[in-house]
mmCIF file of C-alpha atoms and ligand atoms in Angstrom:
data_model
loop_
_atom_site.group_PDB
_atom_site.id
_atom_site.type_symbol
_atom_site.label_atom_id
_atom_site.label_comp_id
_atom_site.label_asym_id
_atom_site.label_seq_id
_atom_site.Cartn_x
_atom_site.Cartn_y
_atom_site.Cartn_z
ATOM 1 C CA MET A 531 18.532 10.069 18.193
ATOM 2 C CA ARG A 532 22.523 8.590 19.717
ATOM 3 C CA ILE A 533 23.801 6.059 17.783
ATOM 4 C CA THR A 534 25.959 3.210 19.304
ATOM 5 C CA GLY A 535 28.333 0.800 18.572
ATOM 6 C CA GLU A 536 25.245 -1.557 18.995
ATOM 7 C CA THR A 537 22.497 0.995 17.205
ATOM 8 C CA ARG A 538 20.744 -1.433 15.029
ATOM 9 C CA ILE A 539 20.095 -0.853 10.694
ATOM 10 C CA LEU A 540 16.654 -0.971 9.406
ATOM 11 C CA GLY A 541 15.613 1.295 6.209
ATOM 12 C CA ILE A 542 13.733 0.968 2.628
ATOM 13 C CA PHE A 543 15.254 0.540 -0.503
ATOM 14 C CA GLY A 544 13.376 2.970 -3.951
ATOM 15 C CA TYR A 545 14.245 4.274 -6.811
ATOM 16 C CA PRO A 546 13.810 6.909 -6.851
ATOM 17 C CA VAL A 547 14.271 7.100 -2.153
ATOM 18 C CA LYS A 548 13.832 10.795 -1.761
ATOM 19 C CA HIS A 549 10.035 11.364 -1.287
ATOM 20 C CA THR A 550 9.784 8.354 0.911
ATOM 21 C CA LEU A 551 8.311 9.508 4.340
ATOM 22 C CA SER A 552 9.157 6.201 6.385
ATOM 23 C CA PRO A 553 12.299 7.553 7.648
ATOM 24 C CA SER A 554 10.501 10.014 8.987
ATOM 25 C CA MET A 555 7.687 7.861 10.677
ATOM 26 C CA GLN A 556 9.378 4.597 11.417
ATOM 27 C CA ASN A 557 12.643 6.938 13.545
ATOM 28 C CA ALA A 558 9.463 8.805 15.427
ATOM 29 C CA ALA A 559 8.319 5.495 16.441
ATOM 30 C CA LEU A 560 11.432 4.184 16.475
ATOM 31 C CA GLU A 561 12.707 7.036 19.279
ATOM 32 C CA SER A 562 9.562 7.496 21.334
ATOM 33 C CA LEU A 563 10.318 3.737 22.351
ATOM 34 C CA GLY A 564 13.485 4.524 23.276
ATOM 35 C CA LEU A 565 14.343 1.382 20.809
ATOM 36 C CA ASN A 566 17.817 1.714 20.030
ATOM 37 C CA TYR A 567 17.677 1.865 15.901
ATOM 38 C CA ILE A 568 18.250 3.931 13.370
ATOM 39 C CA TYR A 569 16.010 3.637 9.797
ATOM 40 C CA LEU A 570 18.166 4.723 6.237
ATOM 41 C CA PRO A 571 17.052 5.558 2.946
ATOM 42 C CA PHE A 572 18.969 3.754 0.201
ATOM 43 C CA GLU A 573 18.680 4.420 -2.578
ATOM 44 C CA VAL A 574 19.180 0.729 -4.850
ATOM 45 C CA ARG A 575 18.906 0.839 -9.061
ATOM 46 C CA PRO A 576 17.476 -2.579 -9.912
ATOM 47 C CA GLU A 577 20.693 -2.701 -11.366
ATOM 48 C CA GLU A 578 21.298 -3.206 -7.875
ATOM 49 C CA LEU A 579 18.732 -4.739 -6.159
ATOM 50 C CA GLU A 580 20.306 -8.009 -5.786
ATOM 51 C CA ASP A 581 23.865 -7.015 -4.357
ATOM 52 C CA ALA A 582 21.609 -4.649 -1.872
ATOM 53 C CA VAL A 583 19.827 -7.783 -0.574
ATOM 54 C CA ARG A 584 22.605 -9.433 0.116
ATOM 55 C CA SER A 585 24.262 -6.666 2.143
ATOM 56 C CA LEU A 586 21.328 -7.925 4.822
ATOM 57 C CA ASN A 587 23.110 -10.256 6.021
ATOM 58 C CA THR A 588 26.842 -8.581 5.548
ATOM 59 C CA LEU A 589 25.871 -5.355 7.272
ATOM 60 C CA GLY A 590 23.864 -6.995 10.334
ATOM 61 C CA ILE A 591 20.489 -5.161 8.823
ATOM 62 C CA ILE A 592 17.538 -5.920 10.386
ATOM 63 C CA GLY A 593 14.715 -4.796 8.294
ATOM 64 C CA VAL A 594 14.094 -3.149 5.288
ATOM 65 C CA ASN A 595 11.078 -2.097 3.226
ATOM 66 C CA LEU A 596 11.122 -2.047 -0.492
ATOM 67 C CA THR A 597 8.795 0.936 -2.519
ATOM 68 C CA ILE A 598 8.875 1.342 -6.325
ATOM 69 C CA PRO A 599 10.346 -0.526 -8.475
ATOM 70 C CA HIS A 600 11.657 -3.341 -6.647
ATOM 71 C CA LYS A 601 8.734 -4.855 -4.231
ATOM 72 C CA GLU A 602 8.318 -7.962 -6.800
ATOM 73 C CA SER A 603 12.024 -7.880 -8.202
ATOM 74 C CA VAL A 604 13.104 -8.247 -5.015
ATOM 75 C CA ILE A 605 11.509 -11.976 -4.857
ATOM 76 C CA PRO A 606 14.203 -14.338 -6.062
ATOM 77 C CA PHE A 607 16.516 -13.265 -3.873
ATOM 78 C CA LEU A 608 14.909 -13.984 -0.628
ATOM 79 C CA ASP A 609 14.631 -17.330 1.535
ATOM 80 C CA GLU A 610 11.148 -17.227 1.823
ATOM 81 C CA ILE A 611 8.556 -14.952 1.645
ATOM 82 C CA THR A 612 4.432 -15.786 3.339
ATOM 83 C CA ASP A 613 1.447 -16.811 1.904
ATOM 84 C CA GLU A 614 0.204 -13.549 1.701
ATOM 85 C CA ALA A 615 3.453 -12.887 0.336
ATOM 86 C CA GLU A 616 2.973 -14.271 -2.526
ATOM 87 C CA VAL A 617 -0.562 -14.490 -3.880
ATOM 88 C CA ILE A 618 -0.221 -10.870 -3.692
ATOM 89 C CA GLY A 619 3.061 -10.780 -5.772
ATOM 90 C CA SER A 620 5.086 -8.499 -3.728
ATOM 91 C CA VAL A 621 6.526 -7.832 -1.038
ATOM 92 C CA ASN A 622 7.271 -4.752 0.520
ATOM 93 C CA THR A 623 8.806 -5.482 3.667
ATOM 94 C CA ILE A 624 11.651 -7.495 4.131
ATOM 95 C CA GLU A 625 12.869 -9.202 7.962
ATOM 96 C CA ASN A 626 16.682 -10.541 8.443
ATOM 97 C CA LYS A 627 15.319 -13.141 10.628
ATOM 98 C CA ASN A 628 19.354 -14.230 11.953
ATOM 99 C CA GLY A 629 19.930 -14.321 8.381
ATOM 100 C CA ARG A 630 17.133 -15.680 6.283
ATOM 101 C CA LEU A 631 15.268 -12.849 4.320
ATOM 102 C CA ILE A 632 11.788 -13.573 5.032
ATOM 103 C CA GLY A 633 9.413 -11.863 3.091
ATOM 104 C CA HIS A 634 6.264 -9.297 3.746
ATOM 105 C CA ASN A 635 3.303 -7.837 2.646
ATOM 106 C CA THR A 636 2.257 -4.986 5.529
ATOM 107 C CA ASP A 637 0.779 -3.177 2.146
ATOM 108 C CA SER A 638 -2.469 -5.353 2.153
ATOM 109 C CA GLY A 639 -3.019 -5.440 5.957
ATOM 110 C CA GLY A 640 -2.013 -1.526 5.683
ATOM 111 C CA PHE A 641 -4.720 -0.765 2.989
ATOM 112 C CA MET A 642 -7.500 -2.450 5.447
ATOM 113 C CA MET A 643 -6.736 -1.313 8.721
ATOM 114 C CA SER A 644 -7.481 2.083 7.695
ATOM 115 C CA LEU A 645 -10.695 1.039 5.990
ATOM 116 C CA ARG A 646 -11.783 -0.143 9.449
ATOM 117 C CA ALA A 647 -9.602 2.266 11.871
ATOM 118 C CA ASP A 648 -10.346 5.882 9.969
ATOM 119 C CA ALA A 649 -13.882 5.179 8.297
ATOM 120 C CA GLY A 650 -15.377 2.431 10.702
ATOM 121 C CA PHE A 651 -15.383 0.110 7.515
ATOM 122 C CA ASN A 652 -16.076 -4.163 7.753
ATOM 123 C CA ALA A 653 -15.345 -5.721 4.152
ATOM 124 C CA ASN A 654 -17.708 -8.532 5.050
ATOM 125 C CA GLY A 655 -20.581 -9.146 2.479
ATOM 126 C CA LYS A 656 -19.879 -6.263 0.836
ATOM 127 C CA THR A 657 -19.413 -5.267 -3.159
ATOM 128 C CA ALA A 658 -16.397 -3.021 -4.216
ATOM 129 C CA LEU A 659 -15.582 -1.698 -7.418
ATOM 130 C CA VAL A 660 -11.516 -1.339 -7.668
ATOM 131 C CA ILE A 661 -9.721 0.694 -10.164
ATOM 132 C CA GLY A 662 -6.143 -1.078 -11.361
ATOM 133 C CA ALA A 663 -4.813 -3.900 -11.337
ATOM 134 C CA GLY A 664 -1.033 -3.451 -10.658
ATOM 135 C CA GLY A 665 0.614 -4.650 -7.611
ATOM 136 C CA ALA A 666 -0.693 -2.012 -5.211
ATOM 137 C CA ALA A 667 -4.962 -3.106 -6.229
ATOM 138 C CA ARG A 668 -3.767 -7.054 -5.957
ATOM 139 C CA GLY A 669 -2.751 -6.530 -1.926
ATOM 140 C CA VAL A 670 -6.220 -4.506 -1.925
ATOM 141 C CA ILE A 671 -8.204 -6.876 -3.791
ATOM 142 C CA ALA A 672 -6.840 -9.682 -1.413
ATOM 143 C CA GLY A 673 -7.042 -8.037 1.799
ATOM 144 C CA LEU A 674 -10.607 -6.746 0.978
ATOM 145 C CA ALA A 675 -10.894 -11.467 -0.463
ATOM 146 C CA ARG A 676 -10.221 -11.689 3.082
ATOM 147 C CA GLU A 677 -12.017 -9.921 5.040
ATOM 148 C CA MET A 678 -15.008 -11.451 2.867
ATOM 149 C CA VAL A 679 -16.165 -8.922 0.809
ATOM 150 C CA HIS A 680 -18.712 -10.771 -1.670
ATOM 151 C CA ARG A 681 -17.983 -9.982 -4.283
ATOM 152 C CA ILE A 682 -15.468 -6.690 -6.789
ATOM 153 C CA PHE A 683 -15.144 -5.453 -9.651
ATOM 154 C CA ILE A 684 -11.903 -5.140 -11.258
ATOM 155 C CA ALA A 685 -11.382 -2.526 -13.511
ATOM 156 C CA ASN A 686 -8.226 -1.185 -15.532
ATOM 157 C CA ARG A 687 -6.326 0.522 -18.637
ATOM 158 C CA THR A 688 -4.979 -3.043 -19.535
ATOM 159 C CA MET A 689 -8.385 -5.050 -19.339
ATOM 160 C CA GLU A 690 -6.612 -8.300 -20.668
ATOM 161 C CA LYS A 691 -4.693 -7.026 -16.719
ATOM 162 C CA GLY A 692 -8.165 -7.143 -15.149
ATOM 163 C CA GLU A 693 -9.018 -10.071 -16.411
ATOM 164 C CA ARG A 694 -6.180 -12.248 -15.384
ATOM 165 C CA LEU A 695 -6.206 -11.012 -12.642
ATOM 166 C CA ALA A 696 -9.985 -11.649 -11.447
ATOM 167 C CA LYS A 697 -9.470 -15.019 -12.710
ATOM 168 C CA GLU A 698 -6.360 -16.191 -10.834
ATOM 169 C CA PHE A 699 -7.283 -14.440 -7.108
ATOM 170 C CA GLY A 700 -10.361 -16.274 -8.446
ATOM 171 C CA ASN A 701 -8.762 -19.117 -7.713
ATOM 172 C CA LYS A 702 -7.656 -18.732 -5.065
ATOM 173 C CA PHE A 703 -10.020 -17.005 -3.154
ATOM 174 C CA GLU A 704 -13.240 -19.124 -2.577
ATOM 175 C CA GLY A 705 -15.567 -16.760 -0.808
ATOM 176 C CA THR A 706 -15.321 -13.894 -3.513
ATOM 177 C CA GLU A 707 -17.213 -12.807 -6.964
ATOM 178 C CA PHE A 708 -14.843 -11.424 -9.161
ATOM 179 C CA THR A 709 -15.951 -9.953 -12.082
ATOM 180 C CA ALA A 710 -13.541 -7.741 -14.184
ATOM 181 C CA ILE A 711 -15.408 -5.154 -16.202
ATOM 182 C CA PRO A 712 -13.723 -2.599 -19.402
ATOM 183 C CA MET A 713 -13.186 0.647 -18.464
ATOM 184 C CA SER A 714 -16.091 2.274 -19.746
ATOM 185 C CA SER A 715 -18.428 0.997 -17.086
ATOM 186 C CA LEU A 716 -17.344 2.643 -15.075
ATOM 187 C CA ASN A 717 -20.398 4.831 -15.346
ATOM 188 C CA ASP A 718 -22.959 1.706 -15.885
ATOM 189 C CA SER A 719 -25.145 2.286 -13.273
ATOM 190 C CA SER A 720 -26.413 -1.167 -12.161
ATOM 191 C CA ILE A 721 -22.320 -1.493 -11.602
ATOM 192 C CA MET A 722 -22.292 2.327 -9.723
ATOM 193 C CA SER A 723 -25.405 1.762 -7.249
ATOM 194 C CA SER A 724 -23.990 -1.824 -5.290
ATOM 195 C CA LEU A 725 -21.553 -0.472 -4.691
ATOM 196 C CA ASP A 726 -20.100 -0.164 -1.136
ATOM 197 C CA LEU A 727 -16.529 0.573 -1.281
ATOM 198 C CA PHE A 728 -14.689 2.350 -4.279
ATOM 199 C CA VAL A 729 -11.045 2.235 -4.913
ATOM 200 C CA ASN A 730 -8.380 3.952 -7.714
ATOM 201 C CA ALA A 731 -5.917 2.013 -7.132
ATOM 202 C CA THR A 732 -4.373 3.100 -9.544
ATOM 203 C CA SER A 733 -0.521 6.069 -10.057
ATOM 204 C CA MET A 734 -3.387 7.882 -11.201
ATOM 205 C CA GLY A 735 -3.583 10.973 -8.638
ATOM 206 C CA MET A 736 -0.534 11.267 -8.691
ATOM 207 C CA GLU A 737 -0.746 12.813 -12.082
ATOM 208 C CA GLY A 738 -3.474 15.085 -11.181
ATOM 209 C CA THR A 739 -6.026 13.408 -13.875
ATOM 210 C CA ILE A 740 -9.142 11.853 -13.186
ATOM 211 C CA PHE A 741 -10.934 9.016 -14.626
ATOM 212 C CA ASP A 742 -14.627 10.069 -16.240
ATOM 213 C CA ILE A 743 -16.708 8.979 -13.498
ATOM 214 C CA GLN A 744 -20.501 10.098 -11.935
ATOM 215 C CA PHE A 745 -20.279 9.841 -8.136
ATOM 216 C CA SER A 746 -23.846 10.495 -8.481
ATOM 217 C CA LEU A 747 -25.079 6.462 -9.913
ATOM 218 C CA THR A 748 -23.203 5.319 -6.233
ATOM 219 C CA PRO A 749 -25.418 4.838 -3.229
ATOM 220 C CA THR A 750 -25.039 7.913 -0.864
ATOM 221 C CA HIS A 751 -23.381 5.409 1.998
ATOM 222 C CA VAL A 752 -20.366 4.585 -0.593
ATOM 223 C CA LEU A 753 -16.758 5.016 0.939
ATOM 224 C CA VAL A 754 -14.438 5.992 -1.467
ATOM 225 C CA SER A 755 -10.765 5.497 -1.191
ATOM 226 C CA ASP A 756 -7.291 6.630 -3.252
ATOM 227 C CA ILE A 757 -4.121 4.683 -2.049
ATOM 228 C CA VAL A 758 -2.368 7.517 -4.392
ATOM 229 C CA TYR A 759 -1.171 9.645 -0.273
ATOM 230 C CA ASN A 760 0.475 12.718 -2.356
ATOM 231 C CA PRO A 761 -1.561 14.491 -3.260
ATOM 232 C CA GLN A 762 -3.900 13.486 -0.139
ATOM 233 C CA LEU A 763 -6.759 14.730 -1.578
ATOM 234 C CA THR A 764 -6.555 13.613 -5.389
ATOM 235 C CA ALA A 765 -8.989 15.154 -8.305
ATOM 236 C CA PHE A 766 -10.458 11.597 -7.715
ATOM 237 C CA LEU A 767 -11.190 11.457 -4.217
ATOM 238 C CA LYS A 768 -12.092 15.503 -5.362
ATOM 239 C CA LYS A 769 -14.648 15.064 -7.379
ATOM 240 C CA ALA A 770 -16.174 12.105 -4.527
ATOM 241 C CA ARG A 771 -16.039 15.199 -1.829
ATOM 242 C CA GLU A 772 -17.925 17.219 -4.796
ATOM 243 C CA GLY A 773 -20.489 14.521 -4.771
ATOM 244 C CA GLY A 774 -21.264 14.435 -1.369
ATOM 245 C CA ARG A 775 -19.728 11.148 -1.269
ATOM 246 C CA LYS A 776 -17.248 9.725 1.759
ATOM 247 C CA THR A 777 -14.198 9.461 1.370
ATOM 248 C CA ILE A 778 -10.566 8.786 3.312
ATOM 249 C CA GLY A 779 -7.027 8.892 1.509
ATOM 250 C CA GLY A 780 -4.179 6.527 1.572
ATOM 251 C CA LEU A 781 -1.863 8.539 4.223
ATOM 252 C CA GLY A 782 -3.614 5.424 6.297
ATOM 253 C CA MET A 783 -2.783 3.022 4.850
ATOM 254 C CA LEU A 784 1.242 4.368 4.001
ATOM 255 C CA LEU A 785 0.904 4.506 8.392
ATOM 256 C CA TYR A 786 -0.395 0.846 8.620
ATOM 257 C CA GLN A 787 1.583 -0.913 6.231
ATOM 258 C CA GLY A 788 4.468 1.247 8.421
ATOM 259 C CA ALA A 789 3.014 -0.081 12.016
ATOM 260 C CA ILE A 790 2.689 -4.406 10.522
ATOM 261 C CA SER A 791 7.000 -3.644 10.012
ATOM 262 C CA PHE A 792 7.421 -1.630 12.593
ATOM 263 C CA GLU A 793 5.333 -4.676 14.373
ATOM 264 C CA ILE A 794 7.521 -7.666 12.669
ATOM 265 C CA TRP A 795 11.248 -6.170 12.953
ATOM 266 C CA THR A 796 10.845 -4.604 16.374
ATOM 267 C CA SER A 797 8.006 -7.549 17.969
ATOM 268 C CA ARG A 798 6.530 -4.062 19.576
ATOM 269 C CA LYS A 799 4.131 -2.562 19.147
ATOM 270 C CA ALA A 800 3.792 0.509 16.964
ATOM 271 C CA PRO A 801 2.662 3.696 18.444
ATOM 272 C CA ILE A 802 0.281 4.674 15.420
ATOM 273 C CA ALA A 803 -0.846 8.055 17.345
ATOM 274 C CA ILE A 804 3.220 8.875 16.827
ATOM 275 C CA MET A 805 3.487 7.620 13.463
ATOM 276 C CA LYS A 806 0.289 9.675 12.296
ATOM 277 C CA ASP A 807 1.155 12.935 13.885
ATOM 278 C CA VAL A 808 5.164 12.612 11.508
ATOM 279 C CA LEU A 809 3.162 11.503 8.470
ATOM 280 C CA GLN A 810 0.694 14.256 9.073
ATOM 281 C CA LYS A 811 2.817 16.928 9.576
ATOM 282 C CA GLU A 812 5.341 15.490 6.163
ATOM 283 C CA ALA A 813 2.210 15.803 4.228
ATOM 284 C CA GLN A 814 1.615 18.992 5.494
ATOM 285 C CA LEU A 815 4.882 20.341 4.501
ATOM 286 C CA ALA A 816 5.612 18.256 1.139
ATOM 287 C CA ARG A 817 1.685 19.973 0.098
ATOM 288 C CA GLN A 818 3.853 23.109 0.583
ATOM 289 C CA ALA A 819 7.249 22.403 -1.172
ATOM 290 C CA ALA A 820 4.398 21.746 -3.643
ATOM 291 C CA ASP A 821 2.570 24.736 -3.859
ATOM 292 C CA SER A 822 5.852 27.405 -3.405
HETATM 293 P P1 NAP B 1441 1.745 -0.435 -10.835
HETATM 294 O O1 NAP B 1441 2.218 -1.970 -10.472
HETATM 295 O O2 NAP B 1441 3.384 0.111 -11.761
HETATM 296 O O3 NAP B 1441 0.365 -0.095 -10.887
HETATM 297 C C1 NAP B 1441 0.463 1.287 -11.336
HETATM 298 C C2 NAP B 1441 -1.331 0.480 -12.948
HETATM 299 O O4 NAP B 1441 -2.047 2.210 -12.617
HETATM 300 C C3 NAP B 1441 -2.209 -0.278 -13.058
HETATM 301 O O5 NAP B 1441 -3.204 -0.671 -13.337
HETATM 302 C C4 NAP B 1441 -1.740 0.345 -14.409
HETATM 303 O O6 NAP B 1441 -2.522 -0.034 -15.052
HETATM 304 C C5 NAP B 1441 -2.448 2.133 -13.756
HETATM 305 N N1 NAP B 1441 -2.518 3.529 -14.457
HETATM 306 C C6 NAP B 1441 -1.309 3.764 -15.000
HETATM 307 N N2 NAP B 1441 -1.187 4.919 -14.890
HETATM 308 C C7 NAP B 1441 -2.713 5.282 -15.583
HETATM 309 C C8 NAP B 1441 -3.380 6.077 -16.728
HETATM 310 N N3 NAP B 1441 -2.665 6.577 -17.179
HETATM 311 N N4 NAP B 1441 -4.503 5.999 -16.895
HETATM 312 C C9 NAP B 1441 -5.178 4.475 -16.397
HETATM 313 N N5 NAP B 1441 -4.300 3.492 -15.510
HETATM 314 C C10 NAP B 1441 -3.593 3.869 -15.207
HETATM 315 O O7 NAP B 1441 2.074 0.307 -9.511
HETATM 316 P P2 NAP B 1441 1.650 0.475 -7.730
HETATM 317 O O8 NAP B 1441 2.378 -0.746 -7.330
HETATM 318 O O9 NAP B 1441 0.028 -0.329 -8.198
HETATM 319 O O10 NAP B 1441 1.432 1.370 -7.586
HETATM 320 C C11 NAP B 1441 -0.086 2.133 -8.231
HETATM 321 C C12 NAP B 1441 0.019 3.574 -6.672
HETATM 322 O O11 NAP B 1441 -0.302 3.794 -5.634
HETATM 323 C C13 NAP B 1441 0.978 4.254 -6.516
HETATM 324 O O12 NAP B 1441 0.509 5.469 -6.784
HETATM 325 C C14 NAP B 1441 1.665 4.174 -5.579
HETATM 326 O O13 NAP B 1441 2.052 5.344 -4.712
HETATM 327 C C15 NAP B 1441 0.340 3.987 -4.286
HETATM 328 N N6 NAP B 1441 0.851 3.143 -3.165
HETATM 329 C C16 NAP B 1441 0.404 4.007 -2.121
HETATM 330 C C17 NAP B 1441 0.210 2.590 -0.853
HETATM 331 C C18 NAP B 1441 0.165 3.474 0.004
HETATM 332 O O14 NAP B 1441 0.464 3.762 1.308
HETATM 333 N N7 NAP B 1441 -0.767 3.991 0.841
HETATM 334 C C19 NAP B 1441 1.318 1.959 -0.969
HETATM 335 C C20 NAP B 1441 1.422 1.362 -2.435
HETATM 336 C C21 NAP B 1441 1.480 1.805 -3.313
HETATM 337 P P3 NAP B 1441 -2.574 -1.247 -16.356
HETATM 338 O O15 NAP B 1441 -2.398 -2.187 -15.956
HETATM 339 O O16 NAP B 1441 -3.777 -0.109 -17.820
HETATM 340 O O17 NAP B 1441 -0.570 -0.440 -16.861
#
């Protein structure tokens, strides 16, 4: 990579940020297309976020991703956000368009692209259960509703949050029925047997713990997804696989959200195969480091 006086800067704001896989993925993509850009990690403390966002114009940085814990708190510092990001209530990509800072949410589209590309799943008319009601779950649920999923059950540890989300999205997406359920209903056979898609959109997979789920209650065609990508095979997915269910991990969502962000910033088609290859290698290295 050759840095010149004309190199354009992209990056990611997070706290912490040192475990992010996005710089490797994005720099490989930029380099493969011969684009004179560089993508850097910036560790930004929550209390420094406003200054960091202002610096995008001061320093001429043309776009950044946002990760934990900035995706919601960044919104007041932007000039505009897309309708999609507004509905979801979270921004993971800033586009600096001639000094105007526009917030996008590419997590939602990334999840839906991953379902289609990695598992051939079409949400239209289907029934889904999503565990979680945080920022990522909102993106997953909004993506499914936009693609006309028939019914979504939402189970969340803090049930009132799931109930609020079901009501809010029920008013926003007319074609989908939203039902909040308690975590104890995760083993209700009438719900489990109706599922085409079962998603864990909580951070539980990262901690290695698992909800007590009997996958034998789900139909054999159900697709089981976990948006956590570290580890790639979470305890949730492992148990689903042991029950003979088809599974999909979170690396695809990471890949496709990055590809959509890349296209927003560069107006070039993202080199998916190269980005995927880098992510798989980085994830393997992270796994080896964790094991050693
Ligand atoms: P968040 O807004 O903090 O929400 C966390 C969710 O997990 C909430 O629903 C929370 O329930 C639930 N939860 C946390 N600890 C739990 C526990 N011990 N037992 C039961 N539920 C628990 O976080 P987020 O931004 O939605 O992110 C969630 C996960 O998605 C993270 O691991 C993140 O890395 C991953 N993610 C992956 C991608 C990707 O590209 N693959 C993209 C975005 C996020 P309560 O409401 O009860 O607290």
